[in-house]
CSV table of C-alpha atoms and ligand atoms in Angstrom, one decimal:
chain,number,residue,atom,x,y,z
J,1,MET,CA,15.6,0.7,37.3
J,2,LEU,CA,15.4,2.1,34.1
J,3,ARG,CA,15.8,0.3,31.3
J,4,TYR,CA,16.8,1.3,27.5
J,5,TYR,CA,16.6,-0.6,24.2
J,6,SER,CA,18.8,0.3,21.5
J,7,TRP,CA,18.8,-0.2,17.9
J,8,THR,CA,20.9,-0.1,15.2
J,9,ILE,CA,20.5,-0.8,11.5
J,10,GLY,CA,22.9,-0.3,9.0
J,11,CYS,CA,27.3,-1.0,9.1
J,12,GLN,CA,30.1,-2.4,11.7
J,13,MET,CA,30.3,1.4,12.1
J,14,ASN,CA,27.3,1.4,13.5
J,15,LYS,CA,27.4,-1.3,15.7
J,16,ALA,CA,29.9,0.2,16.6
J,17,GLU,CA,29.1,3.7,18.0
J,18,SER,CA,26.1,1.9,19.3
J,19,GLN,CA,28.4,-0.7,21.6
J,20,ARG,CA,29.8,2.5,22.9
J,21,ILE,CA,25.9,4.3,23.8
J,22,ALA,CA,25.6,1.2,25.4
J,23,GLY,CA,28.5,1.5,27.6
J,24,TYR,CA,27.5,4.4,28.5
J,25,LEU,CA,23.8,4.1,29.4
J,26,ASP,CA,25.3,0.8,31.3
J,27,ALA,CA,27.3,3.1,33.4
J,28,ALA,CA,24.8,5.8,34.6
J,29,GLY,CA,23.2,2.3,36.2
J,30,TYR,CA,20.6,1.6,33.0
J,31,GLN,CA,19.4,-2.3,31.6
J,32,ALA,CA,18.8,-3.4,28.6
J,33,ALA,CA,15.3,-3.6,28.0
J,34,ALA,CA,14.0,-6.1,25.3
J,35,SER,CA,11.8,-4.4,23.2
J,36,PHE,CA,10.7,-0.5,22.3
J,37,SER,CA,8.0,-1.2,25.0
J,38,ASP,CA,9.5,-2.6,27.7
J,39,ALA,CA,12.0,0.3,28.0
J,40,ASP,CA,12.5,4.2,29.2
J,41,LEU,CA,14.6,5.8,26.7
J,42,VAL,CA,15.8,4.2,23.5
J,43,VAL,CA,18.0,4.4,21.2
J,44,LEU,CA,18.0,4.6,17.4
J,45,ASN,CA,21.2,4.7,15.3
J,46,THR,CA,20.6,4.8,11.6
J,47,CYS,CA,21.6,4.7,8.3
J,48,VAL,CA,20.7,6.4,5.0
J,49,VAL,CA,23.0,4.9,2.6
J,50,ARG,CA,20.3,2.9,0.9
J,51,GLN,CA,16.4,4.3,0.6
J,52,SER,CA,15.5,0.8,2.2
J,53,ALA,CA,17.3,1.5,5.3
J,54,GLU,CA,16.6,4.8,5.3
J,55,ASN,CA,12.6,3.5,4.6
J,56,LYS,CA,12.6,1.6,7.7
J,57,VAL,CA,13.7,4.7,10.7
J,58,LEU,CA,11.1,6.2,8.8
J,59,GLY,CA,8.9,3.5,9.8
J,60,THR,CA,10.7,3.2,13.1
J,61,LEU,CA,10.5,6.7,14.1
J,62,GLY,CA,6.7,6.8,13.4
J,63,LEU,CA,6.2,3.5,15.4
J,64,LEU,CA,7.6,5.5,17.6
J,65,LYS,CA,5.3,7.8,17.7
J,66,GLY,CA,2.4,6.4,19.2
J,67,LEU,CA,4.5,4.2,21.9
J,68,LYS,CA,5.5,8.3,22.7
J,69,ASN,CA,1.0,9.1,23.0
J,70,GLU,CA,1.4,6.0,25.2
J,71,HIS,CA,4.5,6.7,27.2
J,72,PRO,CA,4.2,10.0,27.4
J,73,ASN,CA,7.5,9.4,29.3
J,74,LEU,CA,10.1,8.2,26.6
J,75,ARG,CA,13.0,9.2,26.2
J,76,ILE,CA,13.7,8.5,22.7
J,77,LEU,CA,17.1,9.7,21.0
J,78,VAL,CA,17.5,9.2,17.5
J,79,THR,CA,21.6,9.4,15.5
J,80,GLY,CA,23.9,7.7,12.8
J,81,CYS,CA,23.5,8.9,9.2
J,82,LEU,CA,19.8,10.4,9.3
J,83,VAL,CA,21.8,13.1,11.6
J,84,ASN,CA,23.5,15.7,9.7
J,85,SER,CA,23.5,19.0,9.5
J,86,ASN,CA,19.8,19.5,9.6
J,87,THR,CA,19.2,18.5,12.5
J,88,GLN,CA,17.3,21.9,12.7
J,89,GLU,CA,14.7,20.4,9.9
J,90,LEU,CA,14.9,16.2,11.2
J,91,LYS,CA,12.7,18.4,15.2
J,92,ARG,CA,10.2,19.5,13.0
J,93,ARG,CA,9.6,16.1,11.5
J,94,PHE,CA,9.7,14.5,14.4
J,95,PRO,CA,9.0,16.3,17.4
J,96,HIS,CA,8.7,13.2,19.6
J,97,VAL,CA,11.9,12.8,19.4
J,98,ASN,CA,14.6,14.1,22.5
J,99,LEU,CA,18.0,14.0,20.8
J,100,LEU,CA,19.4,13.6,18.1
J,101,PHE,CA,23.5,14.0,17.7
J,102,LYS,CA,26.0,13.2,15.1
J,103,PRO,CA,27.5,10.1,14.5
J,104,GLY,CA,30.2,9.9,17.1
J,105,ASP,CA,29.2,12.8,18.3
J,106,TYR,CA,29.3,11.7,22.1
J,107,PRO,CA,29.7,15.6,24.3
J,108,GLU,CA,26.5,16.4,23.0
J,109,LEU,CA,25.2,13.4,23.8
J,110,VAL,CA,26.7,13.7,27.4
J,111,ALA,CA,25.7,16.5,27.9
J,112,TRP,CA,21.8,16.4,27.0
J,113,GLY,CA,22.1,13.4,29.7
J,114,GLN,CA,23.5,15.9,32.7
J,115,LYS,CA,20.7,18.6,32.1
J,116,GLN,CA,18.0,15.7,32.8
J,117,GLY,CA,20.0,14.8,35.3
J,118,ILE,CA,21.5,10.9,33.6
J,119,LEU,CA,24.4,10.6,34.6
J,120,PHE,CA,26.8,9.3,31.5
J,121,GLU,CA,30.9,9.3,32.4
J,122,GLN,CA,32.7,11.5,30.4
J,123,GLY,CA,34.3,7.8,30.0
J,124,SER,CA,37.5,5.9,30.9
J,125,LEU,CA,39.6,7.5,28.4
J,126,ARG,CA,41.1,10.1,27.1
J,127,GLY,CA,39.3,11.9,24.5
J,128,PRO,CA,35.1,11.9,23.4
J,129,PHE,CA,34.7,7.9,23.2
J,130,PRO,CA,34.1,6.0,26.3
J,131,ALA,CA,33.9,2.8,27.5
J,132,LEU,CA,33.3,0.1,25.3
J,133,LYS,CA,29.8,-2.2,26.5
J,134,THR,CA,32.3,-5.3,27.7
J,135,SER,CA,30.5,-5.5,31.8
J,136,THR,CA,29.1,-9.1,30.3
J,137,HIS,CA,31.7,-10.6,29.1
J,138,TYR,CA,32.2,-12.6,32.2
J,139,ASN,CA,29.7,-13.3,34.7
J,140,ASP,CA,29.5,-16.0,37.2
J,141,ALA,CA,28.7,-18.9,34.7
J,142,GLY,CA,32.2,-17.5,32.3
J,143,MET,CA,32.5,-15.5,29.0
J,144,THR,CA,28.0,-13.9,27.6
J,145,SER,CA,28.9,-12.9,24.7
J,146,SER,CA,31.1,-12.7,21.5
J,147,PRO,CA,35.1,-12.2,22.6
J,148,CYS,CA,35.7,-9.6,19.7
J,149,VAL,CA,34.1,-6.1,18.9
J,150,TYR,CA,35.3,-3.5,16.6
J,151,ILE,CA,36.7,-0.3,16.7
J,152,PRO,CA,36.6,3.1,14.9
J,153,ILE,CA,40.0,4.4,14.1
J,154,ILE,CA,38.4,6.8,12.8
J,155,GLN,CA,35.6,8.5,10.9
J,156,GLY,CA,34.6,10.0,8.4
J,157,CYS,CA,35.6,9.8,4.6
J,158,ASP,CA,37.1,12.6,2.6
J,159,ASN,CA,36.7,10.9,-0.6
J,160,PHE,CA,33.3,11.9,-2.6
J,161,CYS,CA,32.9,8.3,-5.1
J,162,SER,CA,30.0,10.4,-6.7
J,163,TYR,CA,27.4,7.2,-6.1
J,164,CYS,CA,28.3,7.8,-2.1
J,165,ILE,CA,26.5,9.8,0.8
J,166,VAL,CA,28.5,8.4,3.2
J,167,PRO,CA,30.8,12.0,3.0
J,168,TYR,CA,28.3,14.7,3.8
J,169,ARG,CA,26.0,11.7,6.3
J,170,ARG,CA,29.4,11.1,7.7
J,171,GLY,CA,31.6,14.4,7.1
J,172,ARG,CA,35.3,14.9,6.9
J,173,GLU,CA,38.3,12.6,8.8
J,174,VAL,CA,38.8,12.5,11.8
J,175,SER,CA,41.0,9.8,13.6
J,176,ARG,CA,41.6,9.2,17.4
J,177,PRO,CA,44.9,9.3,18.6
J,178,VAL,CA,47.2,5.8,18.2
J,179,GLU,CA,46.8,6.5,22.5
J,180,GLU,CA,43.6,6.1,23.4
J,181,ILE,CA,43.4,2.8,20.9
J,182,VAL,CA,46.0,1.4,22.3
J,183,TYR,CA,44.5,2.3,26.0
J,184,GLU,CA,41.4,0.9,25.5
J,185,VAL,CA,42.3,-2.0,23.6
J,186,LYS,CA,44.6,-2.9,26.7
J,187,GLY,CA,41.5,-2.8,28.7
J,188,LEU,CA,39.8,-5.1,27.0
J,189,ALA,CA,41.4,-7.3,26.6
J,190,ARG,CA,42.0,-7.4,29.9
J,191,ARG,CA,38.1,-8.4,30.3
J,192,GLY,CA,38.2,-11.0,28.0
J,193,ILE,CA,38.5,-9.5,25.0
J,194,LYS,CA,40.6,-12.2,22.4
J,195,GLU,CA,39.6,-10.1,19.0
J,196,ILE,CA,39.2,-6.4,17.2
J,197,THR,CA,38.4,-5.6,14.2
J,198,LEU,CA,39.7,-1.2,13.3
J,199,LEU,CA,36.4,0.0,11.4
J,200,GLY,CA,37.0,3.4,9.1
J,201,GLN,CA,35.1,4.3,5.5
J,202,ASN,CA,38.8,4.0,4.9
J,203,VAL,CA,41.5,2.8,7.1
J,204,ASP,CA,44.2,4.1,5.1
J,205,SER,CA,43.9,7.3,5.6
J,206,TYR,CA,43.7,6.5,8.7
J,207,GLY,CA,46.2,8.8,11.2
J,208,HIS,CA,46.8,12.2,8.5
J,209,ASP,CA,45.1,14.9,10.8
J,210,LEU,CA,47.4,13.2,12.9
J,211,PRO,CA,49.7,15.4,14.6
J,212,GLY,CA,53.0,13.1,13.2
J,213,HIS,CA,51.5,11.1,11.0
J,214,PRO,CA,51.3,7.6,11.9
J,215,ASP,CA,49.1,5.3,9.9
J,216,LEU,CA,47.5,2.5,9.6
J,217,ALA,CA,51.1,0.2,10.0
J,218,ASP,CA,52.0,2.3,13.0
J,219,LEU,CA,49.1,1.6,14.7
J,220,LEU,CA,48.6,-2.1,14.2
J,221,ASN,CA,52.5,-2.6,15.6
J,222,GLU,CA,51.8,-0.8,19.0
J,223,LEU,CA,47.7,-3.1,19.7
J,224,ASN,CA,50.2,-5.9,17.8
J,225,GLY,CA,52.3,-5.9,20.8
J,226,ILE,CA,49.2,-6.4,23.7
J,227,ASP,CA,49.1,-9.2,25.4
J,228,ASP,CA,46.6,-11.3,26.0
J,229,LEU,CA,44.8,-9.6,22.4
J,230,ALA,CA,44.7,-12.6,19.9
J,231,ARG,CA,43.7,-11.3,16.3
J,232,ILE,CA,43.1,-7.9,14.7
J,233,ARG,CA,41.4,-7.2,11.9
J,234,PHE,CA,40.5,-4.2,10.2
J,235,LEU,CA,38.3,-2.4,7.3
J,236,THR,CA,37.9,-1.7,4.8
J,237,ASN,CA,40.9,-0.3,2.9
J,238,HIS,CA,40.8,2.2,-0.8
J,239,PRO,CA,42.7,0.5,-3.8
J,240,LYS,CA,43.9,4.1,-4.6
J,241,ASP,CA,45.0,4.5,-1.1
J,242,ILE,CA,46.2,1.1,0.5
J,243,ASN,CA,50.8,1.0,0.2
J,244,LEU,CA,53.3,-1.1,0.8
J,245,LYS,CA,54.3,-0.2,4.7
J,246,LEU,CA,51.0,-1.6,5.2
J,247,ILE,CA,51.7,-4.2,3.1
J,248,ASP,CA,54.5,-5.9,4.7
J,249,THR,CA,53.3,-5.2,7.8
J,250,VAL,CA,50.1,-7.2,7.1
J,251,ALA,CA,52.5,-10.1,6.4
J,252,SER,CA,54.9,-9.9,9.3
J,253,LEU,CA,52.7,-9.1,12.7
J,254,ASN,CA,51.6,-12.5,13.9
J,255,LYS,CA,48.2,-10.6,15.4
J,256,VAL,CA,47.2,-9.9,12.5
J,257,CYS,CA,44.5,-11.2,9.9
J,258,LYS,CA,45.9,-12.6,6.4
J,259,HIS,CA,42.2,-11.3,5.3
J,260,LEU,CA,41.5,-7.5,3.6
J,261,GLU,CA,38.6,-5.7,2.3
J,262,LEU,CA,39.0,-4.5,-0.8
J,263,PRO,CA,36.3,-2.7,-2.7
J,264,VAL,CA,37.0,-2.9,-6.7
J,265,GLN,CA,33.4,-1.7,-7.1
J,266,ALA,CA,33.5,-2.5,-11.3
J,267,GLY,CA,35.6,-4.5,-13.5
J,268,ASP,CA,35.8,-0.6,-16.3
J,269,ASP,CA,37.2,1.9,-16.4
J,270,ASP,CA,35.1,4.8,-17.3
J,271,ILE,CA,32.7,3.4,-14.5
J,272,LEU,CA,35.0,3.4,-12.1
J,273,LYS,CA,36.3,6.8,-13.7
J,274,THR,CA,31.9,7.7,-13.2
J,275,MET,CA,32.3,6.8,-10.0
J,276,ARG,CA,35.6,8.6,-9.2
J,277,ARG,CA,37.2,6.2,-7.2
J,278,GLY,CA,41.3,7.5,-8.0
J,279,TYR,CA,42.4,3.8,-10.0
J,280,ASN,CA,41.5,1.8,-12.8
J,281,VAL,CA,41.5,-2.3,-13.9
J,282,LYS,CA,45.4,-2.1,-14.1
J,283,ARG,CA,46.2,-1.3,-11.2
J,284,TYR,CA,43.7,-3.2,-8.7
J,285,ARG,CA,45.3,-5.9,-10.5
J,286,GLU,CA,48.1,-5.2,-9.9
J,287,LEU,CA,47.5,-4.6,-6.7
J,288,VAL,CA,46.2,-8.1,-5.5
J,289,HIS,CA,49.2,-9.5,-7.5
J,290,THR,CA,51.7,-7.7,-5.3
J,291,ILE,CA,49.4,-8.5,-2.4
J,292,ARG,CA,49.0,-11.8,-3.5
J,293,ARG,CA,53.4,-11.9,-3.5
J,294,LYS,CA,53.8,-10.7,-0.6
J,295,VAL,CA,51.0,-12.5,1.5
J,296,PRO,CA,50.7,-16.1,0.1
J,297,GLN,CA,47.8,-17.0,2.8
J,298,ILE,CA,45.6,-13.6,1.9
J,299,SER,CA,42.3,-14.1,2.1
J,300,LEU,CA,40.6,-11.2,-0.4
J,301,SER,CA,36.7,-9.7,-0.2
J,302,THR,CA,35.6,-6.9,-2.8
J,303,ASP,CA,32.3,-5.1,-2.7
J,304,ILE,CA,30.7,-4.3,-7.1
J,305,ILE,CA,27.8,-2.3,-7.8
J,306,VAL,CA,26.5,-3.1,-10.1
J,307,GLY,CA,23.5,-1.4,-13.3
J,308,PHE,CA,25.4,2.2,-11.7
J,309,PRO,CA,24.4,4.1,-15.0
J,310,GLY,CA,25.4,3.7,-18.4
J,311,GLU,CA,26.6,0.3,-17.8
J,312,THR,CA,26.6,-1.3,-20.7
J,313,GLU,CA,26.6,-5.3,-21.0
J,314,GLU,CA,29.9,-4.6,-22.6
J,315,GLN,CA,31.4,-3.0,-19.1
J,316,PHE,CA,29.2,-5.2,-17.0
J,317,GLU,CA,31.3,-8.1,-18.9
J,318,LYS,CA,34.7,-6.4,-17.3
J,319,SER,CA,33.4,-6.8,-13.8
J,320,LEU,CA,32.6,-11.1,-14.7
J,321,SER,CA,36.4,-11.3,-15.7
J,322,LEU,CA,37.6,-9.6,-12.7
J,323,VAL,CA,35.4,-11.6,-10.5
J,324,LYS,CA,36.6,-15.0,-12.4
J,325,ASP,CA,40.3,-13.6,-12.7
J,326,MET,CA,40.7,-12.3,-9.1
J,327,LYS,CA,39.0,-15.2,-7.9
J,328,PHE,CA,37.9,-13.4,-4.6
J,329,ASP,CA,36.8,-15.2,-1.7
J,330,VAL,CA,34.0,-13.3,-0.9
J,331,VAL,CA,32.5,-11.1,-3.0
J,332,HIS,CA,29.7,-8.6,-2.5
J,333,VAL,CA,27.7,-7.1,-5.0
J,334,ALA,CA,24.9,-4.8,-4.7
J,335,ALA,CA,22.8,-2.8,-8.0
J,336,TYR,CA,23.6,0.4,-7.9
J,337,SER,CA,21.0,3.1,-6.7
J,338,PRO,CA,21.2,6.7,-6.9
J,339,ARG,CA,21.1,8.1,-3.5
J,340,PRO,CA,19.8,11.7,-3.1
J,341,GLY,CA,22.5,14.6,-2.2
J,342,THR,CA,25.1,12.0,-4.4
J,343,LEU,CA,26.9,13.4,-7.1
J,344,ALA,CA,26.1,10.7,-9.3
J,345,TRP,CA,21.7,11.2,-8.5
J,346,ARG,CA,22.7,14.6,-9.7
J,347,GLU,CA,24.4,14.3,-13.3
J,348,TYR,CA,23.2,10.4,-14.1
J,349,GLN,CA,20.3,9.2,-15.0
J,350,ASP,CA,19.9,5.9,-13.3
J,351,ASN,CA,19.1,4.9,-16.9
J,352,ILE,CA,19.8,1.0,-16.1
J,353,PRO,CA,16.5,-1.5,-16.1
J,354,ALA,CA,16.1,-2.8,-12.4
J,355,SER,CA,15.6,-6.1,-14.0
J,356,VAL,CA,19.3,-6.1,-15.9
J,357,LYS,CA,20.1,-4.8,-12.3
J,358,LYS,CA,19.3,-7.4,-10.5
J,359,ASP,CA,20.0,-9.8,-14.2
J,360,ARG,CA,23.8,-8.5,-13.6
J,361,LEU,CA,23.6,-9.4,-9.6
J,362,ASN,CA,22.8,-13.3,-10.1
J,363,LYS,CA,25.1,-13.3,-13.1
J,364,ILE,CA,27.6,-12.0,-10.2
J,365,GLU,CA,26.9,-14.2,-6.8
J,366,GLU,CA,26.4,-17.0,-9.2
J,367,LEU,CA,29.5,-17.4,-10.5
J,368,GLN,CA,31.5,-16.0,-7.2
J,369,ALA,CA,29.7,-19.1,-5.4
J,370,ALA,CA,31.5,-21.0,-8.1
J,371,VAL,CA,35.0,-19.7,-7.2
J,372,ALA,CA,34.5,-19.4,-3.6
J,373,SER,CA,33.2,-23.3,-3.5
J,374,ASP,CA,36.8,-23.9,-5.2
J,375,ILE,CA,38.5,-22.0,-2.9
J,376,ASN,CA,36.4,-23.2,0.2
J,377,LEU,CA,37.0,-27.2,-1.3
J,378,GLN,CA,41.0,-26.7,-0.7
J,379,LEU,CA,40.2,-26.9,2.9
J,380,GLN,CA,38.3,-30.4,3.2
J,381,GLY,CA,41.1,-32.7,5.1
J,382,LYS,CA,42.6,-29.6,6.6
J,383,GLU,CA,43.0,-28.5,10.1
J,384,VAL,CA,42.1,-24.8,11.1
J,385,GLU,CA,42.6,-22.8,13.5
J,386,ILE,CA,39.1,-20.7,15.1
J,387,LEU,CA,38.0,-18.3,17.1
J,388,VAL,CA,35.4,-19.3,18.8
J,389,GLU,CA,32.4,-16.4,18.9
J,390,GLY,CA,29.1,-17.6,19.9
J,391,ARG,CA,26.6,-20.5,19.2
J,392,LYS,CA,23.7,-21.1,17.4
J,393,ASN,CA,21.7,-23.7,17.5
J,394,VAL,CA,22.7,-26.3,18.8
J,395,LYS,CA,26.4,-25.4,16.7
J,396,TRP,CA,29.6,-23.5,17.8
J,397,PHE,CA,30.5,-21.0,14.8
J,398,GLY,CA,33.5,-18.8,14.5
J,399,ARG,CA,36.0,-16.9,12.6
J,400,THR,CA,39.3,-18.8,10.5
J,401,GLN,CA,42.2,-15.7,10.8
J,402,SER,CA,41.0,-15.7,7.0
J,403,ASN,CA,37.8,-14.7,7.4
J,404,LYS,CA,35.9,-18.2,7.2
J,405,LEU,CA,33.3,-19.6,8.7
J,406,VAL,CA,33.1,-22.2,10.7
J,407,PHE,CA,31.2,-24.3,13.0
J,408,PHE,CA,31.6,-28.1,15.1
J,409,GLU,CA,29.1,-28.7,17.5
J,410,ASP,CA,30.9,-30.1,20.5
J,411,ALA,CA,28.9,-30.8,24.5
J,412,GLY,CA,32.2,-28.4,26.4
J,413,ASP,CA,32.3,-24.0,26.6
J,414,TRP,CA,35.0,-23.5,24.1
J,415,LEU,CA,32.7,-19.4,23.9
J,416,GLY,CA,36.6,-16.9,22.9
J,417,GLN,CA,39.0,-19.9,22.9
J,418,LEU,CA,41.0,-21.1,20.0
J,419,ALA,CA,40.0,-24.2,18.7
J,420,ARG,CA,41.4,-26.1,16.3
J,421,ILE,CA,39.1,-27.5,13.4
J,422,GLN,CA,39.4,-30.5,10.9
J,423,ILE,CA,37.0,-29.6,8.5
J,424,GLU,CA,34.5,-32.5,6.7
J,425,LYS,CA,32.8,-30.0,4.1
J,426,THR,CA,32.3,-27.8,3.0
J,427,SER,CA,30.4,-24.7,0.9
J,428,PRO,CA,30.6,-21.1,-1.0
J,429,TRP,CA,29.6,-20.1,2.4
J,430,SER,CA,31.0,-21.6,5.4
J,431,LEU,CA,32.8,-24.4,6.7
J,432,GLY,CA,32.0,-27.2,9.2
J,433,GLY,CA,33.9,-29.9,11.2
J,434,LYS,CA,35.4,-31.5,14.7
J,435,VAL,CA,37.6,-30.4,17.3
J,436,LYS,CA,40.5,-31.7,17.6
J,437,LYS,CA,41.1,-32.4,21.6
W,1,SF4,S1,35.5,5.1,-0.4
W,1,SF4,FE1,33.9,6.0,-1.1
W,1,SF4,S2,32.2,4.7,-1.0
W,1,SF4,FE2,34.1,5.0,0.7
W,1,SF4,S3,33.1,5.5,1.8
W,1,SF4,FE3,34.2,7.0,1.0
W,1,SF4,S4,33.3,8.0,-0.7
W,1,SF4,FE4,32.5,5.9,0.1
């Protein structure tokens, strides 16, 4: 039996694509290996959004060179953001790699497999998307892995925010047809999947390139009618593109989770302009106000970059005030780091010292910990419903519709079940409680 090992870093999009590649390999008769050294075929799904991620990728490619010297039959496949139009250059640098294919370029993978005598299926779906790896969700002992999967609905990005490498690496936006996604999700729900997360760099752009221009709200309406599916999530929204139709749809559909990822990135208009985000702080604040009015139970996550080139103390204070005022449930904060090839890298000097960036990052994190602590404390003693996703040591864990992570202990088998939990403990990051039977 041939074995494969899949190594993935980066965003949920990469994780979703690795699930698909694993689906192909399973269908071709491969089995998952426990490590690189146990494998006949290795897939690296790479990320280069940050320098640290790119360094990890390059380190792993070096490690595999040694392994290939010992096992010349080892096949090495590389995909993800490292691979764009530079494949000739990468082939020269990494001659031990058998195949470099762009993110989502499954026809290239299938064509290579056929040449190698590997019988990849074209997939049971129309279009180039193979079946997801789902066969292991149930065995004789019951469900064995998470009941949640990621589904890419749109690849690429047309926005060109000045700090971001994604449009250069992932290319322009390409949406998957509504029927193809619905067909896939129906199959997944039949096989025990309870929750899907629709993925795109900007889900608000979904469908503009498809005949008839369906949008995310139309897609959600179709998916909400699928029996056996309990929950639908999606990410990421763009504050310049999210519209009232989508907000009303989130409010009205029972399976759509009341949670939005709405990255603001900065609290100062000049910085937002230099970032090329396409909105100002006033518009963002009004948007949050509208969302909360229409969907009162909404939980909101955001992203913030600190130490963008030229960010003054005063401008940073505005990001801090925004975090204080908006009362987000979660804030992902990152210190700016320039990525070669982006506009910000070309045009602006990375002139904020690392120590200042670190200090600003800590200030946002501290403030947000206090905000999240207050928000979560309001759930103390309340009953919430979670979808149980797995087990860590002795504790089951799952998330509420609002994306709060909840832990509980119980001897029963809860994987994939909706459980009602009485909250007994809260922290800024998670909740704990007792299951109600
Ligand atoms: S919206 Fe901006 S930050 Fe997001 S992927 Fe596109 S270019 Fe990058």
